[in-house]
Amino acid sequence: GNIPALVDLFRAYISRGMAEVIGMEGALLGVLGIFQKLLAAKSTEVNAFSLINAIYIYCPQATLGQYVPTIVDLLMRKLSKAVEHDKVVPYVKHMIHSQCLFVTIFGAPAFFQTLEGLRGPGLVANMISNVWIANKKPLSSLSALDKKHVLVGVTKLMVETPLLESFPATWLHLLQILLSLVYEQHDLAMDFKVDEETAESREFDGHYSKLSYAAISILDPVAEITNVHSFAAAQVQQFSRSLTPERATIFQQALAQLSPAEREGVQKML
């Protein structure tokens, strides 16, 4: 019952004293060990994401880099188990946000290299086209800040990687996720489908009440982007105008597969 509040305390400490965590021998590894234990249980996986996302934001890439392959491998192993019977599960929504946050902070090429280095070429495309797209609607129930990170991450994957020419269907799926987050109404029904287990994991008692007052102010790594819809539109516009004739043809072929409503959304962007 106190796990969410204890994780909040860890996040508060990380936000204020990451340098001390890095400087203390074994401390960062210990925090990552807590992340691994939280990730192992279905009831605490959302807390695992809260913790690892704070580490992504505050830990320098030079320090975190050696641990990233292990972190990603743990997340992907859990994903394989989580979607064994149903692709739309709470874990996936939070994993997509976390992966997009990683892309937002460290760049799409780093994300690509890490995942494909672990599991081989095509992993990112396979994951997006088989798992991400199935969770397009649940993403609408994320907080405004988390949706911002997803939009930035998705946009970067579209314009900073070779997905358009290598896996055009996957690039189209990213565009559909982007359009869904920008233009579609939030589906309240999805809140109950994806978050009911998370709600059950929070038990309120006297100890929790005291711990829950720990102030948490997590940095937005892209605070300079004040209008994420305008950012995404500008990036897609710039990308479309920079395409070679061959890539422009692929781009137009992808757009032709959109629904009328989606094509209308693209026209608003372009």
CSV table of C-alpha atoms in Angstrom, one decimal:
chain,number,residue,atom,x,y,z
A,1,GLY,CA,0.0,0.0,0.0
A,2,ASN,CA,2.9,2.4,0.7
A,3,ILE,CA,4.8,1.5,-2.5
A,4,PRO,CA,3.5,4.4,-4.6
A,5,ALA,CA,4.4,6.9,-1.8
A,6,LEU,CA,7.9,5.4,-1.4
A,7,VAL,CA,8.5,5.6,-5.1
A,8,ASP,CA,7.4,9.2,-5.0
A,9,LEU,CA,10.0,9.8,-2.3
A,10,PHE,CA,12.7,8.1,-4.5
A,11,ARG,CA,11.6,10.3,-7.4
A,12,ALA,CA,11.7,13.5,-5.2
A,13,TYR,CA,15.2,12.6,-4.1
A,14,ILE,CA,16.4,11.8,-7.6
A,15,SER,CA,15.0,15.2,-8.8
A,16,ARG,CA,17.0,17.0,-6.2
A,17,GLY,CA,20.1,14.9,-5.6
A,18,MET,CA,20.9,12.8,-8.7
A,19,ALA,CA,24.6,13.9,-8.4
A,20,GLU,CA,24.7,12.4,-4.9
A,21,VAL,CA,23.1,9.1,-6.1
A,22,ILE,CA,25.7,8.9,-8.9
A,23,GLY,CA,28.6,9.8,-6.6
A,24,MET,CA,27.7,7.2,-4.0
A,25,GLU,CA,29.1,3.8,-4.8
A,26,GLY,CA,26.4,1.3,-5.7
A,27,ALA,CA,23.6,3.8,-5.2
A,28,LEU,CA,22.4,4.1,-8.8
A,29,LEU,CA,22.7,0.3,-9.2
A,30,GLY,CA,20.6,-0.1,-6.1
A,31,VAL,CA,17.9,2.2,-7.4
A,32,LEU,CA,17.8,0.3,-10.7
A,33,GLY,CA,17.5,-2.9,-8.6
A,34,ILE,CA,14.3,-1.4,-7.0
A,35,PHE,CA,13.1,-0.6,-10.5
A,36,GLN,CA,13.6,-4.2,-11.5
A,37,LYS,CA,11.7,-5.6,-8.5
A,38,LEU,CA,8.8,-3.1,-9.1
A,39,LEU,CA,8.6,-4.1,-12.8
A,40,ALA,CA,8.4,-7.8,-11.9
A,41,ALA,CA,5.0,-7.5,-10.3
A,42,LYS,CA,1.9,-6.5,-12.2
A,43,SER,CA,0.6,-4.5,-9.3
A,44,THR,CA,3.7,-2.3,-9.1
A,45,GLU,CA,4.7,-2.0,-12.8
A,46,VAL,CA,3.3,1.5,-13.1
A,47,ASN,CA,5.5,2.5,-10.2
A,48,ALA,CA,8.5,1.0,-12.0
A,49,PHE,CA,7.8,3.3,-14.9
A,50,SER,CA,7.5,6.3,-12.6
A,51,LEU,CA,11.0,5.5,-11.2
A,52,ILE,CA,12.8,4.8,-14.5
A,53,ASN,CA,11.3,7.8,-16.1
A,54,ALA,CA,12.7,10.0,-13.4
A,55,ILE,CA,16.1,8.4,-13.9
A,56,TYR,CA,15.9,9.1,-17.7
A,57,ILE,CA,15.2,12.7,-17.0
A,58,TYR,CA,17.9,13.4,-14.3
A,59,CYS,CA,20.7,10.9,-15.0
A,60,PRO,CA,23.3,12.0,-17.6
A,61,GLN,CA,23.5,9.8,-20.6
A,62,ALA,CA,27.2,9.2,-20.1
A,63,THR,CA,26.4,7.6,-16.7
A,64,LEU,CA,23.2,5.8,-17.6
A,65,GLY,CA,24.4,4.5,-20.9
A,66,GLN,CA,26.1,1.4,-19.5
A,67,TYR,CA,22.8,0.3,-17.9
A,68,VAL,CA,20.4,1.1,-20.8
A,69,PRO,CA,20.7,-2.2,-22.6
A,70,THR,CA,19.8,-4.1,-19.4
A,71,ILE,CA,16.9,-1.7,-18.7
A,72,VAL,CA,15.5,-2.1,-22.2
A,73,ASP,CA,15.9,-5.8,-22.1
A,74,LEU,CA,13.9,-6.1,-18.9
A,75,LEU,CA,11.2,-3.9,-20.3
A,76,MET,CA,11.0,-5.9,-23.6
A,77,ARG,CA,10.9,-9.2,-21.7
A,78,LYS,CA,8.0,-8.0,-19.6
A,79,LEU,CA,6.3,-6.7,-22.7
A,80,SER,CA,6.4,-10.2,-24.3
A,81,LYS,CA,4.7,-11.6,-21.2
A,82,ALA,CA,2.2,-8.7,-20.8
A,83,VAL,CA,0.8,-9.0,-24.4
A,84,GLU,CA,0.7,-12.8,-24.6
A,85,HIS,CA,-3.1,-12.9,-24.4
A,86,ASP,CA,-4.1,-9.2,-25.0
A,87,LYS,CA,-2.2,-6.4,-26.7
A,88,VAL,CA,-4.2,-3.7,-24.9
A,89,VAL,CA,-3.1,-3.9,-21.3
A,90,PRO,CA,-2.0,-1.2,-18.8
A,91,TYR,CA,1.7,-2.1,-19.1
A,92,VAL,CA,1.8,-1.2,-22.8
A,93,LYS,CA,0.4,2.4,-22.4
A,94,HIS,CA,3.0,3.2,-19.8
A,95,MET,CA,5.8,1.5,-21.7
A,96,ILE,CA,5.0,3.5,-24.8
A,97,HIS,CA,5.1,6.7,-22.8
A,98,SER,CA,8.4,5.7,-21.2
A,99,GLN,CA,10.0,4.7,-24.6
A,100,CYS,CA,8.8,8.0,-26.1
A,101,LEU,CA,10.3,9.9,-23.1
A,102,PHE,CA,13.6,8.1,-23.8
A,103,VAL,CA,13.4,9.2,-27.5
A,104,THR,CA,12.6,12.7,-26.4
A,105,ILE,CA,15.6,12.9,-24.1
A,106,PHE,CA,18.2,10.8,-25.9
A,107,GLY,CA,17.0,10.9,-29.5
A,108,ALA,CA,15.4,8.5,-31.9
A,109,PRO,CA,18.7,7.1,-33.3
A,110,ALA,CA,19.8,6.1,-29.8
A,111,PHE,CA,16.5,4.3,-29.2
A,112,PHE,CA,16.7,2.6,-32.5
A,113,GLN,CA,20.3,1.5,-31.9
A,114,THR,CA,19.6,0.2,-28.4
A,115,LEU,CA,16.6,-1.9,-29.3
A,116,GLU,CA,17.9,-3.2,-32.6
A,117,GLY,CA,21.2,-3.9,-31.0
A,118,LEU,CA,19.6,-6.2,-28.4
A,119,ARG,CA,17.1,-8.0,-30.6
A,120,GLY,CA,18.1,-7.5,-34.2
A,121,PRO,CA,16.9,-5.4,-37.1
A,122,GLY,CA,13.2,-4.8,-37.4
A,123,LEU,CA,12.4,-5.0,-33.7
A,124,VAL,CA,11.3,-1.3,-33.5
A,125,ALA,CA,9.0,-1.6,-36.5
A,126,ASN,CA,7.5,-4.9,-35.3
A,127,MET,CA,6.8,-3.4,-31.9
A,128,ILE,CA,5.2,-0.3,-33.3
A,129,SER,CA,3.1,-2.1,-35.9
A,130,ASN,CA,2.0,-4.9,-33.6
A,131,VAL,CA,1.7,-3.3,-30.1
A,132,TRP,CA,1.9,0.5,-30.2
A,133,ILE,CA,-0.9,0.9,-32.9
A,134,ALA,CA,-3.2,-1.5,-30.9
A,135,ASN,CA,-2.9,0.9,-28.0
A,136,LYS,CA,-3.6,4.1,-29.9
A,137,LYS,CA,-6.8,4.9,-28.0
A,138,PRO,CA,-5.6,4.1,-24.5
A,139,LEU,CA,-2.8,6.6,-25.0
A,140,SER,CA,-5.5,9.3,-24.9
A,141,SER,CA,-6.0,8.7,-21.2
A,142,LEU,CA,-2.5,9.8,-20.4
A,143,SER,CA,-1.9,13.1,-18.6
A,144,ALA,CA,-1.3,16.2,-20.7
A,145,LEU,CA,2.4,16.1,-19.9
A,146,ASP,CA,2.7,12.4,-20.7
A,147,LYS,CA,0.8,12.8,-24.0
A,148,LYS,CA,3.2,15.7,-24.8
A,149,HIS,CA,6.2,13.3,-24.4
A,150,VAL,CA,4.5,10.7,-26.6
A,151,LEU,CA,3.8,13.2,-29.3
A,152,VAL,CA,7.4,14.5,-29.3
A,153,GLY,CA,8.8,10.9,-29.2
A,154,VAL,CA,6.5,9.7,-32.0
A,155,THR,CA,7.4,12.8,-34.1
A,156,LYS,CA,11.1,12.2,-33.7
A,157,LEU,CA,10.8,8.6,-34.7
A,158,MET,CA,9.0,9.7,-37.8
A,159,VAL,CA,11.5,12.3,-38.9
A,160,GLU,CA,14.8,11.1,-37.4
A,161,THR,CA,14.9,7.5,-38.5
A,162,PRO,CA,14.8,5.6,-41.8
A,163,LEU,CA,11.3,4.1,-41.0
A,164,LEU,CA,9.6,5.8,-44.0
A,165,GLU,CA,11.7,4.0,-46.6
A,166,SER,CA,12.5,0.8,-44.6
A,167,PHE,CA,9.1,0.2,-43.0
A,168,PRO,CA,6.5,2.5,-44.6
A,169,ALA,CA,3.6,0.7,-42.9
A,170,THR,CA,5.2,1.3,-39.5
A,171,TRP,CA,5.8,5.0,-40.3
A,172,LEU,CA,2.1,5.2,-41.2
A,173,HIS,CA,1.2,3.7,-37.9
A,174,LEU,CA,3.2,6.4,-36.1
A,175,LEU,CA,1.4,9.1,-38.1
A,176,GLN,CA,-1.9,7.5,-37.1
A,177,ILE,CA,-0.9,7.6,-33.4
A,178,LEU,CA,0.1,11.2,-33.8
A,179,LEU,CA,-3.2,12.1,-35.5
A,180,SER,CA,-5.2,10.3,-32.8
A,181,LEU,CA,-3.5,12.1,-30.0
A,182,VAL,CA,-3.9,15.5,-31.7
A,183,TYR,CA,-7.4,15.3,-33.1
A,184,GLU,CA,-9.4,12.5,-31.5
A,185,GLN,CA,-11.5,13.0,-28.3
A,186,HIS,CA,-10.4,11.3,-25.1
A,187,ASP,CA,-12.2,8.0,-24.7
A,188,LEU,CA,-13.2,7.8,-21.0
A,189,ALA,CA,-14.0,4.1,-21.3
A,190,MET,CA,-10.4,3.3,-21.9
A,191,ASP,CA,-9.5,4.7,-18.4
A,192,PHE,CA,-11.3,1.8,-16.8
A,193,LYS,CA,-9.8,-0.8,-19.2
A,194,VAL,CA,-6.2,0.2,-18.7
A,195,ASP,CA,-6.0,1.6,-15.2
A,196,GLU,CA,-8.2,-0.4,-12.9
A,197,GLU,CA,-5.3,-2.6,-11.6
A,198,THR,CA,-3.2,0.5,-10.9
A,199,ALA,CA,-6.0,2.0,-8.8
A,200,GLU,CA,-6.3,-1.2,-6.8
A,201,SER,CA,-2.6,-1.1,-5.9
A,202,ARG,CA,-3.0,2.1,-4.0
A,203,GLU,CA,-4.2,1.5,-0.4
A,204,PHE,CA,-4.6,4.5,1.7
A,205,ASP,CA,-3.6,4.4,5.4
A,206,GLY,CA,-2.0,6.8,7.9
A,207,HIS,CA,1.5,6.0,6.8
A,208,TYR,CA,0.7,6.6,3.2
A,209,SER,CA,-1.0,9.9,4.0
A,210,LYS,CA,2.2,11.1,5.7
A,211,LEU,CA,4.5,9.9,2.9
A,212,SER,CA,2.2,11.3,0.1
A,213,TYR,CA,3.0,14.9,1.2
A,214,ALA,CA,6.5,14.5,-0.2
A,215,ALA,CA,6.7,17.3,-2.8
A,216,ILE,CA,7.6,16.1,-6.3
A,217,SER,CA,8.4,18.5,-9.1
A,218,ILE,CA,9.6,16.4,-12.1
A,219,LEU,CA,11.3,18.4,-14.8
A,220,ASP,CA,9.8,18.5,-18.3
A,221,PRO,CA,12.8,17.7,-20.5
A,222,VAL,CA,11.1,19.5,-23.4
A,223,ALA,CA,9.7,22.5,-21.5
A,224,GLU,CA,10.8,24.8,-24.4
A,225,ILE,CA,8.0,23.1,-26.5
A,226,THR,CA,5.0,25.1,-25.3
A,227,ASN,CA,2.6,24.0,-28.1
A,228,VAL,CA,3.3,20.3,-28.9
A,229,HIS,CA,0.7,20.2,-31.6
A,230,SER,CA,2.4,23.1,-33.5
A,231,PHE,CA,5.8,21.4,-32.9
A,232,ALA,CA,4.6,18.1,-34.4
A,233,ALA,CA,3.0,19.9,-37.4
A,234,ALA,CA,6.1,21.9,-38.0
A,235,GLN,CA,8.4,18.8,-37.9
A,236,VAL,CA,6.2,16.8,-40.3
A,237,GLN,CA,6.0,19.8,-42.6
A,238,GLN,CA,9.7,20.2,-42.7
A,239,PHE,CA,10.2,16.5,-43.1
A,240,SER,CA,7.8,16.3,-46.1
A,241,ARG,CA,9.4,19.2,-47.8
A,242,SER,CA,12.9,17.7,-47.5
A,243,LEU,CA,12.1,14.4,-49.1
A,244,THR,CA,13.8,13.2,-52.2
A,245,PRO,CA,11.5,12.3,-55.1
A,246,GLU,CA,11.7,8.6,-54.3
A,247,ARG,CA,10.9,9.1,-50.6
A,248,ALA,CA,8.2,11.6,-51.5
A,249,THR,CA,6.5,8.9,-53.5
A,250,ILE,CA,6.6,6.6,-50.5
A,251,PHE,CA,5.2,9.4,-48.4
A,252,GLN,CA,2.3,10.0,-50.7
A,253,GLN,CA,1.6,6.3,-50.9
A,254,ALA,CA,1.4,6.1,-47.1
A,255,LEU,CA,-0.9,9.1,-46.9
A,256,ALA,CA,-3.2,7.4,-49.4
A,257,GLN,CA,-3.9,4.6,-46.9
A,258,LEU,CA,-5.3,7.0,-44.3
A,259,SER,CA,-9.0,7.3,-43.6
A,260,PRO,CA,-10.7,10.4,-44.8
A,261,ALA,CA,-10.7,11.8,-41.3
A,262,GLU,CA,-7.0,11.1,-40.9
A,263,ARG,CA,-6.2,12.7,-44.3
A,264,GLU,CA,-8.1,15.8,-43.2
A,265,GLY,CA,-5.9,15.9,-40.1
A,266,VAL,CA,-2.8,15.7,-42.2
A,267,GLN,CA,-4.0,18.5,-44.4
A,268,LYS,CA,-4.4,20.7,-41.3
A,269,MET,CA,-0.8,19.9,-40.4
A,270,LEU,CA,0.7,20.5,-43.8
